[in-house]
Tab-separated table of C-alpha atoms in Angstrom:
chain	number	residue	atom	x	y	z
A	1	MET	CA	96.837	-1.146	88.568
A	2	LYS	CA	94.886	-2.672	85.671
A	3	ASN	CA	93.626	-5.508	87.899
A	4	GLY	CA	92.228	-3.014	90.422
A	5	LYS	CA	90.586	-1.054	87.621
A	6	ASN	CA	88.967	-4.232	86.269
A	7	ALA	CA	87.730	-5.176	89.740
A	8	ALA	CA	86.183	-1.745	90.215
A	9	LYS	CA	84.545	-1.954	86.781
A	10	LYS	CA	83.145	-5.379	87.633
A	11	ILE	CA	81.688	-4.101	90.917
A	12	VAL	CA	80.058	-1.184	89.117
A	13	VAL	CA	78.557	-3.458	86.441
A	14	LEU	CA	77.247	-5.866	89.087
A	15	ALA	CA	75.750	-2.985	91.086
A	16	ILE	CA	74.024	-1.682	87.962
A	17	PHE	CA	72.741	-5.164	87.073
A	18	THR	CA	71.453	-5.624	90.628
A	19	ALA	CA	69.718	-2.240	90.611
A	20	LEU	CA	68.154	-2.869	87.195
A	21	SER	CA	67.068	-6.321	88.295
A	22	LEU	CA	65.431	-4.932	91.433
A	23	ILE	CA	63.739	-2.083	89.550
A	24	THR	CA	62.409	-4.528	86.954
A	25	PHE	CA	61.139	-6.822	89.714
A	26	VAL	CA	59.372	-3.975	91.527
A	27	ILE	CA	57.740	-2.694	88.312
A	28	GLU	CA	56.683	-6.181	87.250
A	29	ASN	CA	55.240	-6.785	90.709
A	30	GLN	CA	52.839	-3.844	90.197
A	31	PHE	CA	50.960	-5.736	87.496
A	32	PRO	CA	48.423	-8.495	88.163
A	33	PRO	CA	49.655	-12.106	87.855
A	34	LEU	CA	49.633	-13.688	84.404
A	35	LEU	CA	46.709	-16.117	84.301
A	36	LEU	CA	47.903	-18.052	87.374
A	37	PRO	CA	48.352	-17.005	91.014
A	38	GLY	CA	51.780	-15.441	91.491
A	39	ALA	CA	52.774	-15.914	87.843
A	40	ARG	CA	55.151	-13.261	86.462
A	41	MET	CA	57.323	-13.044	83.368
A	42	GLY	CA	60.523	-12.942	85.411
A	43	LEU	CA	62.126	-10.160	83.418
A	44	ALA	CA	64.418	-9.359	86.365
A	45	ASN	CA	66.259	-12.583	85.524
A	46	ILE	CA	67.711	-10.903	82.434
A	47	PHE	CA	70.345	-9.212	84.574
A	48	SER	CA	71.428	-12.235	86.622
A	49	PHE	CA	71.665	-14.273	83.400
A	50	ALA	CA	73.785	-11.505	81.828
A	51	ALA	CA	76.069	-11.604	84.888
A	52	LEU	CA	76.371	-15.375	84.498
A	53	ILE	CA	77.467	-14.959	80.881
A	54	MET	CA	79.840	-12.061	81.531
A	55	TYR	CA	81.359	-13.210	84.822
A	56	SER	CA	80.540	-16.422	86.689
A	57	PRO	CA	77.823	-18.210	88.646
A	58	TRP	CA	78.892	-16.509	91.884
A	59	GLU	CA	78.137	-13.038	90.587
A	60	ALA	CA	74.827	-14.247	89.136
A	61	PHE	CA	73.869	-15.857	92.461
A	62	LEU	CA	74.743	-12.624	94.244
A	63	ILE	CA	72.366	-10.648	92.029
A	64	VAL	CA	69.596	-13.219	92.584
A	65	ALA	CA	70.085	-13.148	96.357
A	66	VAL	CA	70.128	-9.362	96.643
A	67	ARG	CA	67.194	-8.914	94.270
A	68	THR	CA	64.994	-11.484	95.976
A	69	GLY	CA	65.847	-10.203	99.446
A	70	LEU	CA	65.289	-6.546	98.673
A	71	GLY	CA	62.378	-7.359	96.376
A	72	ALA	CA	60.516	-9.118	99.190
A	73	ILE	CA	61.101	-6.095	101.427
A	74	PHE	CA	60.077	-3.542	98.785
A	75	ALA	CA	57.008	-5.560	97.798
A	76	GLY	CA	56.048	-5.828	101.468
A	77	ASN	CA	55.765	-9.579	101.154
A	78	PRO	CA	58.467	-11.372	103.153
A	79	SER	CA	56.865	-14.768	102.494
A	80	ALA	CA	57.542	-14.235	98.770
A	81	LEU	CA	61.226	-14.470	99.630
A	82	MET	CA	60.938	-18.201	100.199
A	83	PHE	CA	59.436	-18.707	96.729
A	84	SER	CA	61.532	-16.183	94.794
A	85	PHE	CA	64.823	-17.040	96.475
A	86	THR	CA	64.389	-20.804	96.177
A	87	GLY	CA	63.180	-20.580	92.578
A	88	GLY	CA	65.957	-18.128	91.710
A	89	ILE	CA	68.713	-20.254	93.222
A	90	ILE	CA	67.498	-23.444	91.529
A	91	SER	CA	67.026	-21.593	88.231
A	92	MET	CA	70.504	-20.063	88.376
A	93	SER	CA	71.984	-23.449	89.310
A	94	VAL	CA	70.385	-24.988	86.220
A	95	SER	CA	71.583	-22.069	84.063
A	96	SER	CA	75.105	-22.336	85.441
A	97	LEU	CA	75.338	-26.065	84.880
A	98	LEU	CA	73.997	-25.821	81.346
A	99	MET	CA	76.230	-22.882	80.411
A	100	TYR	CA	79.350	-24.591	81.729
A	101	LEU	CA	78.579	-28.151	80.683
A	102	ALA	CA	76.426	-27.935	77.552
A	103	TYR	CA	76.992	-24.514	75.967
A	104	PRO	CA	77.515	-24.036	72.985
A	105	ARG	CA	75.965	-27.422	72.105
A	106	ILE	CA	72.690	-25.949	73.339
A	107	SER	CA	71.695	-22.348	72.794
A	108	VAL	CA	71.342	-19.508	75.278
A	109	LEU	CA	67.627	-19.610	74.474
A	110	ALA	CA	67.419	-23.293	75.468
A	111	VAL	CA	69.295	-22.563	78.701
A	112	SER	CA	66.918	-19.717	79.522
A	113	ILE	CA	63.799	-21.779	78.827
A	114	THR	CA	65.055	-24.736	80.864
A	115	SER	CA	65.972	-22.562	83.828
A	116	ALA	CA	62.630	-20.692	83.714
A	117	VAL	CA	60.754	-23.996	83.771
A	118	ALA	CA	62.931	-25.168	86.687
A	119	HIS	CA	62.156	-21.899	88.494
A	120	ASN	CA	58.402	-22.337	88.106
A	121	VAL	CA	58.382	-26.025	89.035
A	122	THR	CA	60.492	-25.232	92.115
A	123	GLN	CA	58.022	-22.564	93.202
A	124	VAL	CA	55.104	-24.989	92.782
A	125	CYS	CA	56.951	-27.550	94.914
A	126	VAL	CA	57.796	-25.002	97.616
A	127	TYR	CA	54.189	-23.791	97.727
A	128	ALA	CA	52.865	-27.359	97.944
A	129	LEU	CA	55.314	-28.191	100.739
A	130	VAL	CA	54.680	-25.038	102.760
A	131	THR	CA	50.895	-25.159	102.477
A	132	SER	CA	50.505	-28.952	102.332
A	133	THR	CA	48.402	-28.380	99.217
A	134	VAL	CA	49.090	-31.201	96.802
A	135	ASN	CA	46.352	-29.864	94.507
A	136	MET	CA	48.831	-27.176	93.496
A	137	PHE	CA	50.667	-29.807	91.454
A	138	SER	CA	47.687	-29.895	89.082
A	139	LEU	CA	48.766	-26.404	87.924
A	140	THR	CA	52.294	-27.581	87.081
A	141	PRO	CA	51.642	-27.999	83.331
A	142	TYR	CA	50.449	-24.392	83.149
A	143	PHE	CA	53.461	-23.148	85.061
A	144	VAL	CA	55.700	-25.156	82.709
A	145	LEU	CA	54.064	-23.498	79.691
A	146	LEU	CA	54.469	-20.088	81.308
A	147	GLY	CA	58.124	-20.967	82.031
A	148	ILE	CA	58.647	-21.784	78.359
A	149	LEU	CA	57.152	-18.437	77.347
A	150	SER	CA	59.027	-16.375	79.929
A	151	GLY	CA	62.277	-18.259	79.344
A	152	ALA	CA	61.990	-17.595	75.612
A	153	ILE	CA	61.447	-13.889	76.259
A	154	VAL	CA	64.350	-13.607	78.721
A	155	GLY	CA	66.616	-15.674	76.456
A	156	GLY	CA	65.617	-13.590	73.442
A	157	VAL	CA	66.407	-10.360	75.273
A	158	ILE	CA	69.770	-11.756	76.382
A	159	MET	CA	70.580	-12.713	72.802
A	160	LEU	CA	69.662	-9.208	71.599
A	161	ILE	CA	71.720	-7.557	74.343
A	162	PHE	CA	74.810	-9.582	73.501
A	163	LYS	CA	74.360	-8.896	69.787
A	164	LYS	CA	74.580	-5.176	70.541
A	165	LEU	CA	77.547	-5.347	72.936
A	166	PRO	CA	81.027	-4.588	71.644
A	167	LEU	CA	82.650	-7.633	70.077
A	168	SER	CA	85.468	-7.649	72.655
A	169	VAL	CA	82.981	-8.168	75.496
A	170	LEU	CA	81.271	-10.972	73.629
A	171	GLU	CA	84.544	-12.659	72.703
A	172	SER	CA	85.647	-12.568	76.302
A	173	ALA	CA	82.381	-14.028	77.594
A	174	ILE	CA	82.055	-16.680	74.899
A	175	GLY	CA	85.738	-17.565	75.056
A	176	LYS	CA	85.418	-18.215	78.783
A	177	PHE	CA	82.697	-20.816	78.179
A	178	LYS	CA	84.524	-22.456	75.292
A	179	GLN	CA	87.688	-22.785	77.387
A	180	VAL	CA	85.796	-24.336	80.293
A	181	SER	CA	83.862	-26.776	78.118
A	182	SER	CA	86.659	-27.854	75.765
A	183	PRO	CA	88.579	-31.010	76.678
A	184	GLU	CA	91.922	-29.524	75.618
A	185	SER	CA	91.677	-26.750	78.218
A	186	GLY	CA	93.431	-29.037	80.685
A	187	ASP	CA	91.141	-28.231	83.644
């Protein structure tokens, strides 16, 4: 019975994270881009990153996929799906690899910054490929700087959230990463 209760709780948490991620995306999309065309802070990534820490990459990827799909529909911009989805998947892949292979040797903040930069660089590459506009690569340094800023904000929020969570939730999440990354885990 406890296993079924935990599964139901997990589904509820993931649904809430997905809804919050989508709401954040829609609100953020109402504001003009930050200095560069299409540039946003990416605050919706807070919830997929939280799912990665609390559960696993699969749940985080699910939130990214649902948010980018529904976000493109709600924003009325289906072509944005190709940029958001691709950037989100690459970003979450980077986050997952770093959390499972390098955490705690590198901080959550470093993971967030690295994945935000990967997200932005991926979007520049996708745009350049789709439009055959190689001049877009000249904006890459600016998108990298914006990725550093947005990654620091998202990572900072994640760190604050997990400081305020009950210790049992944190111990469970952190223990999962320590077990996976330690050589004596036997996996």
